[in-house]
Amino acid sequence: MPGPGDLREGPIVIVGASLAGLRAAEALRERGFTGSLAVVGDEPHPPYDRPPLSKQVLLGMSAADTTGLPMRRDPDADWRLGVRATGLDPVGRQVLLADGESLPYDRLLIATGTRARPWPRPEQAALDGVFTLRTRDDAGCLAERLAAGPRRVLVIGAGFTGSEIASACRERGIEVTVAERGTAPLVGALGGTLARFAAGLQRAHGVDLRCGVTVTALCGNDGGRFTGADLSDGSHIDADVCVIAMGAVRNVEWLADSGLAAGPHGVACDAGCRAFDMYGIVTDDVFVAGDVSRFPHPLFDYQMLSLEHWGNAVAQAEVAAHNMISSGPPRRPHLAVPVFWSSQFGVNIKSVGVPTYSDQVVIAQGSLSERRLVAVYGYRGRITAAVTVNMAKWLEYYQGLIEAAAPFPPAPGAADGHPLVTEFALPSDVPDPRGLSHGPTVALTGHLPDRRLTVVRAAG
Amino acid sequence: MAVDTLLERITDYANRPDPYPLYAELREAGVARQTDGSYLVGGYYDIVALFHNPRLSSDRRNRAGTYSGLPADEEEPRPFIRLDDPEHRRLRSLATRPFGPPHSPGRIDAMRDEITRITDELIESLQGRTRVDVVDDFAYPLPVSVICRLLGVPREDEPTFREWSNAIIDSGDIRPGEDLGTSQRAGNQARAQMGRYLVDLAEQRRGRPGDDMLSAFVNDPDPSGGLTREELAATAVLLLVAGHETTVNLITNGVLTLLRHPDQLARLRHEPDLLPGAVEELLRYEPPVHLLERIPLTHVDVAGTTIPKGVPVLLVLASGNRDPKRFRDPDRFDPTRRDNQHLGFGSGIHICYGAPLARVEAQIALVALLPHLTTATLVEDPPPYRNSAVLRGPRHLPIELAPSPQTR
């Protein structure tokens, strides 16, 4: 094992040139790493920000190529952009690239993130007018098509991305149908109770929302243009544009023969972002950060968490970078409380904790009718998450309660003029992720909290 | 817990020039119960937690009987700063429509030229003078001109509302052991008079709007009906008073701090890009607002102490800003400080409404003053302070300027 002095020298390779990869590269330099650093990215673009892609870019407020991530400092890296990593040789410490080259490393950071889950039938997915939304190029093409004024857009999947796309369409005055396999929009991330609120919001904004249905076929004309889709309830939707928003697939295929614990839920690592191998033994030179990782979190019973959150990518990348150049006790754990946000249909939704790690939920502040509320989630009598709608300034308080494992339901007495209804805690109605067409934003390994001891297997 | 006299010492005028050792004492105690029954909280993390705690009210009507002061009906109408949601939210939203995003995203930015022009005029008026009172000659007239311009209040009426403003500030001060009835009544009377004055001004613009905020308030097409006459009065008074009484202190405290740190002053002069960071550091190091009051709606636990329902809690923001648990080397003035999430504008739902304007004003003011300050000296250190312990800042700041301030 290299001594502390050696750790500030390289070479280090980061595979993944998005948010986590960039922040890790910056953090390595900030913390005094002086060795050679290579960053590999399969897209030709320098790192860019994704949250605006489903919002400002689709609304035509900013161009897709303007979401480049600001660099806090030049990480002085060898950027290998537009080239895919195809394999990993953990014994020879080499990353294999699609162009035939291989990059040697002392330490490696895996930050390959996720990609949009494709429509399962390639010939249908290839129809002109069928899109996914994950990359800058995806967003640019879709924005162009929305600007052309389609008569109707079909969105498949009502997770956060699908809901934001539907919201952008409505804001542009475009008719939109949303087909969701679950019982309501956002159900996989927020549970059924708040999802019913999300369904009301969509319908109030004129979305043709179809829940409990799947799309059985995408249809095209002789010219290969998308014209509509058949649904499992026997109905047919005529539309000019279709967006597949069925969640994400973790980019782990290149690690297939690496001997790492890499699977559909991501690459497993310890609290210090060190990857596990397939025997569950922690590696000392391979680290993981961002959407592709899964890590144990003490607030959620040390279950392995997979998060597709902007804030997690940043926080985990910084911890990984710190640990890559530290040894022994100075290494730090990644214990950040998960936080994410979404803006859609005129409301701002923000979440702290893991709402799906719950059995009950209460509206602790505000009300459904005002479209301003704080929903607090509990699991077996302690607070595990909170979701605000247009009340984000209160989030910090609830984060404190989650960190302190405060009792659920929270005590009454909020200063907002509403009597608290905490005695009327409802089931949070967290669905089994196997029943959703798109993955939940948060994936917990093992069991669902409301189905204690139910083992959840990876889909597919 | 022992009952403490810290609040009496903090509010004692003799300690106005340097309350920071008392704040250190407070942080040592964590939470300190005072002889008047109220509680002081001085730790950064405790203050932030209380700011975000929905069980703390900003509405004084929630004070328990013995702390209630004047009968509730003598304090109508209330500005949104003293209300809880949902009224707070409704009034603050209506006040925000003509002021900031999403409806008026460019308002403050569009005022930069105007603020620069007013600043340049004030600097011009200092030409040739060797003795200047930074407060009366610069730091007071600048924000007054700006807020008048923003609201649409004639600048020449300033002497009229200055009296009212003083009475309002005075009534908001905290002075344990004193009967506040007199100053509160005077404050309410001033608030009522200023409210009538501002509503009259606004009414003149109904149907004939200018580009000012009073015009915007009375001509707001909001379907909810906008502000009632009483709400307009309370909101306009709040904006006029808060719009200048705090910025004066920010600029004056800034000048005083820079003159006490000539090395930093010289550095800023050569690296004006550091100024936005320097203003943030001033908001941490010498904030204009030192104390804010909240009322628990239920028993609230803070750092191991249970504060009972209805008993006032004073959040000592200026103490939190110097908490070594949050800021490295907190008593050092460091304009290049990073990770500077100070409490200068508060936090939570009541976070300072005017913060964007205050930042722009302080940045422009200090940029304009910097060349003159490099050769300036303090006549008195410490300078004479204003009476208020809540809105703390020098009443006068006399400085000597080099004979030819334009030489560079």
Short mmCIF file of N, CA, C and O in Angstrom, two decimals, chain A residues 52-67 136 139-140 143 172:
data_model
loop_
_atom_site.label_atom_id
_atom_site.label_comp_id
_atom_site.label_asym_id
_atom_site.label_seq_id
_atom_site.Cartn_x
_atom_site.Cartn_y
_atom_site.Cartn_z
N PRO A 52 -31.14 21.79 -15.84
CA PRO A 52 -31.85 22.72 -16.74
C PRO A 52 -32.38 22.04 -18.00
O PRO A 52 -33.23 22.61 -18.68
N LEU A 53 -31.88 20.85 -18.33
CA LEU A 53 -32.23 20.24 -19.61
C LEU A 53 -33.73 19.94 -19.70
O LEU A 53 -34.34 20.07 -20.75
N SER A 54 -34.33 19.54 -18.58
CA SER A 54 -35.76 19.22 -18.62
C SER A 54 -36.62 20.43 -18.23
O SER A 54 -37.83 20.30 -18.12
N LYS A 55 -35.99 21.56 -18.01
CA LYS A 55 -36.75 22.75 -17.58
C LYS A 55 -36.49 23.90 -18.55
O LYS A 55 -37.15 24.01 -19.58
N GLN A 56 -35.48 24.73 -18.25
CA GLN A 56 -35.23 25.92 -19.07
C GLN A 56 -34.99 25.58 -20.54
O GLN A 56 -35.45 26.31 -21.42
N VAL A 57 -34.29 24.48 -20.82
CA VAL A 57 -33.97 24.17 -22.21
C VAL A 57 -35.23 23.79 -22.97
O VAL A 57 -35.46 24.26 -24.09
N LEU A 58 -36.10 22.98 -22.36
CA LEU A 58 -37.33 22.59 -23.05
C LEU A 58 -38.29 23.76 -23.19
O LEU A 58 -39.10 23.80 -24.10
N LEU A 59 -38.17 24.72 -22.30
CA LEU A 59 -39.04 25.90 -22.39
C LEU A 59 -38.51 26.89 -23.42
O LEU A 59 -39.14 27.91 -23.68
N GLY A 60 -37.33 26.61 -23.97
CA GLY A 60 -36.75 27.53 -24.95
C GLY A 60 -36.09 28.73 -24.29
O GLY A 60 -35.76 29.72 -24.96
N MET A 61 -35.92 28.68 -22.95
CA MET A 61 -35.32 29.83 -22.25
C MET A 61 -33.81 29.82 -22.36
O MET A 61 -33.18 30.86 -22.30
N SER A 62 -33.20 28.65 -22.45
CA SER A 62 -31.77 28.61 -22.72
C SER A 62 -31.47 27.49 -23.70
O SER A 62 -32.20 26.50 -23.76
N ALA A 63 -30.39 27.70 -24.46
CA ALA A 63 -30.00 26.70 -25.44
C ALA A 63 -29.33 25.53 -24.72
O ALA A 63 -28.72 25.71 -23.66
N ALA A 64 -29.45 24.34 -25.32
CA ALA A 64 -28.91 23.14 -24.67
C ALA A 64 -27.40 23.25 -24.45
O ALA A 64 -26.87 22.70 -23.49
N ASP A 65 -26.72 23.99 -25.33
CA ASP A 65 -25.25 24.04 -25.20
C ASP A 65 -24.78 25.14 -24.25
O ASP A 65 -23.61 25.48 -24.23
N THR A 66 -25.72 25.71 -23.48
CA THR A 66 -25.29 26.76 -22.54
C THR A 66 -25.30 26.28 -21.10
O THR A 66 -25.22 27.09 -20.18
N THR A 67 -25.43 24.97 -20.88
CA THR A 67 -25.52 24.52 -19.49
C THR A 67 -24.18 23.98 -18.97
O THR A 67 -24.16 23.20 -18.03
N ARG A 136 -27.30 16.46 -23.17
CA ARG A 136 -27.43 17.78 -23.76
C ARG A 136 -27.94 17.69 -25.20
O ARG A 136 -28.79 18.47 -25.62
N ALA A 139 -31.62 16.92 -25.22
CA ALA A 139 -32.43 18.09 -24.87
C ALA A 139 -32.51 19.06 -26.03
O ALA A 139 -33.57 19.64 -26.29
N GLY A 140 -31.39 19.23 -26.73
CA GLY A 140 -31.38 20.15 -27.87
C GLY A 140 -32.36 19.69 -28.95
O GLY A 140 -33.16 20.48 -29.46
N ALA A 143 -36.03 19.99 -27.63
CA ALA A 143 -36.45 21.39 -27.56
C ALA A 143 -36.80 21.91 -28.95
O ALA A 143 -37.79 22.63 -29.13
N ARG A 172 -45.71 25.55 -22.68
CA ARG A 172 -45.60 26.02 -24.05
C ARG A 172 -46.91 25.88 -24.80
O ARG A 172 -46.96 26.10 -26.01
#
